[in-house]
Structure formats: C-alpha cells, structure tokens
XYZ file of N, CA and C in Angstrom:
327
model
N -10.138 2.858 8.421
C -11.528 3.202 8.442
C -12.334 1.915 8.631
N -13.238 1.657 9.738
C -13.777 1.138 9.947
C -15.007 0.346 8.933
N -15.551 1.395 7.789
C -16.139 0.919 7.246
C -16.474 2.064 5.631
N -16.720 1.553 4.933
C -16.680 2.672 3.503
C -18.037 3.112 3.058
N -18.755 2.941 4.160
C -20.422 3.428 3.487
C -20.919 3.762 4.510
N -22.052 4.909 4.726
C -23.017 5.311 5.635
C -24.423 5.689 4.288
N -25.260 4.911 5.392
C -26.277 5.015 4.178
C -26.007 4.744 3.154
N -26.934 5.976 1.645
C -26.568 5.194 0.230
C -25.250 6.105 -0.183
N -24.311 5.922 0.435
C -23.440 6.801 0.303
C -22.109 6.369 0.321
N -20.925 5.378 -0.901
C -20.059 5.015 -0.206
C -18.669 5.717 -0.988
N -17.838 5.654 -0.361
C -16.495 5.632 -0.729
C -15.414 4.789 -1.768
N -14.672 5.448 -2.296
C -14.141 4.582 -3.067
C -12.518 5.364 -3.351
N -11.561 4.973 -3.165
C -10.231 5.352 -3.535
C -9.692 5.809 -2.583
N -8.864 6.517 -2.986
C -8.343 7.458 -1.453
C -9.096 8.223 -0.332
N -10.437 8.257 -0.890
C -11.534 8.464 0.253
C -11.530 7.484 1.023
N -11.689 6.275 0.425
C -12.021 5.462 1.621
C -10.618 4.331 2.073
N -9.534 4.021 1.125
C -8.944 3.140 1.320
C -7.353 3.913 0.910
N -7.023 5.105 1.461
C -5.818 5.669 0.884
C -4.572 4.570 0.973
N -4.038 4.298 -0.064
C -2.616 3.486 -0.299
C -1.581 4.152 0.267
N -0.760 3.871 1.111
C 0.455 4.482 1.369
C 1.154 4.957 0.298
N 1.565 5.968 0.151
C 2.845 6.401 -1.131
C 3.707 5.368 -1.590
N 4.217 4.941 -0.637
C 5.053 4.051 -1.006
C 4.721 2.659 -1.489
N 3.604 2.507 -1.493
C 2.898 1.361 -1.880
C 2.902 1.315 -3.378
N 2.655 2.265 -4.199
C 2.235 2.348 -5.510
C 0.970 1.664 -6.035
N 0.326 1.514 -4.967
C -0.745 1.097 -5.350
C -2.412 1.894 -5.263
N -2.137 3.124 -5.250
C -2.794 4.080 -5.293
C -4.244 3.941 -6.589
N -3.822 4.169 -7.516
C -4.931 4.170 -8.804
C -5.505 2.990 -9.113
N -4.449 1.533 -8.424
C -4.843 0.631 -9.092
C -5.939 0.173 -8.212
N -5.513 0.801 -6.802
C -6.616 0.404 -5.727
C -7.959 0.922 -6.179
N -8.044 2.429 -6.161
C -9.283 3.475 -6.865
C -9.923 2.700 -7.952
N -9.452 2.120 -9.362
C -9.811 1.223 -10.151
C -10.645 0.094 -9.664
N -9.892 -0.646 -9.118
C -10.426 -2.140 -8.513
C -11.904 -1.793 -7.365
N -11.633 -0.644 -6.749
C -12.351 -0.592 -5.974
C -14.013 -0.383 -6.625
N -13.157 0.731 -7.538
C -14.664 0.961 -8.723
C -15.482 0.103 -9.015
N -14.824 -0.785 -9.648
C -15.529 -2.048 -10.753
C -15.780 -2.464 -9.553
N -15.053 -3.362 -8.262
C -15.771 -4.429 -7.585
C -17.101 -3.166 -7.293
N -17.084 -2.281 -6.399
C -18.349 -1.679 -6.231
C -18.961 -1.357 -7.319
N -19.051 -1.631 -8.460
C -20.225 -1.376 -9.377
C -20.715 -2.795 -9.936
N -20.216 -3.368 -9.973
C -20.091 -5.319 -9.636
C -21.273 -5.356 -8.572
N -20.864 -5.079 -7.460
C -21.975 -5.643 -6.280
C -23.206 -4.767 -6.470
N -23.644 -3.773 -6.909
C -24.380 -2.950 -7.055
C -25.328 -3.634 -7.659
N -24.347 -4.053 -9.360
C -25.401 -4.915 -10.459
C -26.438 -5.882 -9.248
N -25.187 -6.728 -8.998
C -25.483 -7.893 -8.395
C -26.549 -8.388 -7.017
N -26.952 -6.475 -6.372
C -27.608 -6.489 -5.221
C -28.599 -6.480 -5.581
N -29.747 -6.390 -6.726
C -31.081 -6.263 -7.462
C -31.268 -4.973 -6.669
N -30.782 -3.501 -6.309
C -31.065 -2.730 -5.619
C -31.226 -2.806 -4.375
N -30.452 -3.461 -3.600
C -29.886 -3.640 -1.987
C -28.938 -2.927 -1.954
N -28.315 -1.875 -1.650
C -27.508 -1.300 -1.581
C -26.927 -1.040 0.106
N -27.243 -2.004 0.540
C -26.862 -2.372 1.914
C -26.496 -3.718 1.618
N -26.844 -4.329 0.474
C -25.699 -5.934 0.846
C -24.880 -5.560 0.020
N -25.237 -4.725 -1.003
C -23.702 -4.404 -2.107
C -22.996 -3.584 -0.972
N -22.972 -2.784 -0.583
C -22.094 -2.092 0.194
C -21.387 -3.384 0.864
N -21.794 -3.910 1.410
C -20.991 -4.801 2.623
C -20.375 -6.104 1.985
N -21.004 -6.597 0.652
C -20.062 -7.158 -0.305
C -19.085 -6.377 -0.748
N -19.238 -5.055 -1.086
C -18.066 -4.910 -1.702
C -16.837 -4.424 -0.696
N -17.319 -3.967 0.712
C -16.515 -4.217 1.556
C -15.256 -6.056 2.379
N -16.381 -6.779 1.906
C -15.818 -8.302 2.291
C -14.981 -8.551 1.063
N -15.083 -8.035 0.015
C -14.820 -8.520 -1.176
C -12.877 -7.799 -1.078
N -13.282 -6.258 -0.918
C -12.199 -5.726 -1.332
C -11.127 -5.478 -0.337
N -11.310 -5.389 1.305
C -10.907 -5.347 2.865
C -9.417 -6.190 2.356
N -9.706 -7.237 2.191
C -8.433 -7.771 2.434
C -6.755 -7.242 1.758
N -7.758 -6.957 0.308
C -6.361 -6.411 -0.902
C -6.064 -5.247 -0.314
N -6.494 -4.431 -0.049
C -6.642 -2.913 0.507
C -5.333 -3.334 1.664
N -5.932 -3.805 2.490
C -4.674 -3.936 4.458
C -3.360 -4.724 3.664
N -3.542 -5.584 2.565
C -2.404 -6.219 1.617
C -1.775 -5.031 1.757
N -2.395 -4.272 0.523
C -1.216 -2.993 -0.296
C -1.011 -1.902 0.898
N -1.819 -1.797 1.840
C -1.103 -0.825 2.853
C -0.107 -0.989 3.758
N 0.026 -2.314 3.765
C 1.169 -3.260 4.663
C 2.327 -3.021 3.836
N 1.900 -3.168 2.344
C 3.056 -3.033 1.882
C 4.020 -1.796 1.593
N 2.661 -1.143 1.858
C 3.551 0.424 1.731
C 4.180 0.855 3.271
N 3.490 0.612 4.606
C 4.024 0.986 5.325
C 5.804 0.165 5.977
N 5.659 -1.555 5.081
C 6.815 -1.918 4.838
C 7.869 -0.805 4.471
N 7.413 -0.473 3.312
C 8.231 0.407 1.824
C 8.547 1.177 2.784
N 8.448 2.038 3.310
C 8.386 3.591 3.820
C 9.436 3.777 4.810
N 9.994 2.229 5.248
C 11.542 2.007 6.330
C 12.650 2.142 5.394
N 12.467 2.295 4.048
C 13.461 2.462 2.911
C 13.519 3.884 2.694
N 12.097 4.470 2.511
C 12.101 6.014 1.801
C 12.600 6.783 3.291
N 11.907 6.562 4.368
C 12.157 7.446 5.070
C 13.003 7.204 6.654
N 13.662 6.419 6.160
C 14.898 6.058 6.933
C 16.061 7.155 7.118
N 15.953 7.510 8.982
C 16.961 8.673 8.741
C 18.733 8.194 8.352
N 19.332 8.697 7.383
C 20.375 8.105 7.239
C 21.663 8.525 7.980
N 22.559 7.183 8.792
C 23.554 7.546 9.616
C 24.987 7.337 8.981
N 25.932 7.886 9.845
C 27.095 8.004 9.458
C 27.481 6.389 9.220
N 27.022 5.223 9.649
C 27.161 3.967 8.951
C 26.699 3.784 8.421
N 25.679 3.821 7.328
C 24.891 3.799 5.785
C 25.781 4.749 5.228
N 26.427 6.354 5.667
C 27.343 6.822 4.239
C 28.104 5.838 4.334
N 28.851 5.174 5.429
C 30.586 4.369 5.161
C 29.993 3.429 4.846
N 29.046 2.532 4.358
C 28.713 1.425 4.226
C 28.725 1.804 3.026
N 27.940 2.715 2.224
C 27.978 3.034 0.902
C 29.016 3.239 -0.133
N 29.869 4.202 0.832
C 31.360 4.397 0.494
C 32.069 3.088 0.456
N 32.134 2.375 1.073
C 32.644 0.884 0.925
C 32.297 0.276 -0.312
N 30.876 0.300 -0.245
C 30.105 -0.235 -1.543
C 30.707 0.237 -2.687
N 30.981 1.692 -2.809
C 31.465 2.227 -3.973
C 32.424 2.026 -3.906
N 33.833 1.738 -3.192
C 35.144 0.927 -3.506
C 35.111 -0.170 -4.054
N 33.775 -0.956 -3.694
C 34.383 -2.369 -3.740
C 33.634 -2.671 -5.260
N 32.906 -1.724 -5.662
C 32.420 -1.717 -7.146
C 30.699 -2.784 -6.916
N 30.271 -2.112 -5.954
C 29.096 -2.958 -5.673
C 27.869 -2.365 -6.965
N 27.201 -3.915 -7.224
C 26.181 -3.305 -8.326
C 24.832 -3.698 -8.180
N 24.401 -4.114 -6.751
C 23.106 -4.502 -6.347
C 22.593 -3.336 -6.399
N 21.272 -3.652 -7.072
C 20.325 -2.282 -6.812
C 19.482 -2.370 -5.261
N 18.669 -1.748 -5.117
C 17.749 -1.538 -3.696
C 18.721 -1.234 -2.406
N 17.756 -1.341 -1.394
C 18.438 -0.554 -0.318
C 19.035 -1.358 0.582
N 18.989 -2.882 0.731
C 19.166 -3.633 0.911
C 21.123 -3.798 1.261
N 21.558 -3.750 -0.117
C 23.000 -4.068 0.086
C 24.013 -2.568 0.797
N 22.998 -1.532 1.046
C 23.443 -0.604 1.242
C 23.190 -0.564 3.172
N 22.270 -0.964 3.225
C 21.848 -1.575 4.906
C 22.715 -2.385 5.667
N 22.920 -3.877 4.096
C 23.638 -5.297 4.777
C 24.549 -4.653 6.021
N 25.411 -3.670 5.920
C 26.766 -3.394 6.782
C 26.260 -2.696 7.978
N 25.253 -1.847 8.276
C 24.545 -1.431 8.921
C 25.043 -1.957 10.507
C-alpha cells in the first residue's frame, strides 16, 4: 500500500500494513503501529497531515522488514514437498539427525 491515510482517516494493523503469516509479526506490528501513530498525533499540535506522514516515515521501514521476513518464512511453510525431501528425511532419521528447522532436512535436496 502505497500510503496509510486519506484525509483524517488512517490505518493501522492489518488494515494498513498486513504481516505475512509467517512472519509472526502480526499484533506486534498493530501495537507499534498504534503508539507510533498516537505519538505523532500528540506531537503534530493538531496537523494531522504531518502526523500522518510521520508516522508513515517513522514506521515504513519495520513494516517491508517484517514482511520480507515473512515472505522469506513462507519457502519453508509452503514448499511443495518432493520425493527427495521424504529420502532426505528418511536418511535423516537413520542417521539419528537432531537439528531442528527445515534447513537440515533441505541440506540433501
């Protein structure tokens, strides 16, 4: 989304900045987003056109952070799985493998 406010009207959470699932950063985004926009609000003496666009400069960056990171995440959750990830796994489970994540289950890939 290009931008989280029209008029005196803005967005905040999954309205305006939805977190990928896989991100887990869903509520904490909605939270942060809150306070910084009620932060710039105080802080605009009733400008609610520079608070809006502060709290857009302010918060833009963490937001494309945690969505990067979820659309990272999401080559793990929704990875179609092939007949070399089961034998890779199956291997794993012979050889008494105890790494967690998806990682050592890929390595053989």
């Amino acid at each position: 989304m290009d931008t989280w406010s029209a008029g005196r009207i803005a967005l905040v959470g999954d309205a305006a900045f939805c977190a990928a699932p896989t991100s887990g950063r869903g509520t904490s985004q909605a939270l942060i987003g809150a306070y910084i926009l009620a932060a710039e609000l105080a802080a605009a003496d009733g400008d609610h056109t520079a608070a809006f666009a502060a709290y857009d400069k302010a918060l833009r960056p963490y937001v494309e952070h945690n969505q990067a990171i979820g659309v990272h995440g999401s080559q793990y959750v929704f990875t179609q799985p092939t007949q070399e990830m089961f034998d890779a796994l199956a291997a794993q489970a012979r050889e008494g493998e105890t790494e967690p994540g998806p990682e050592p289950l890929l390595r053989n890939c």
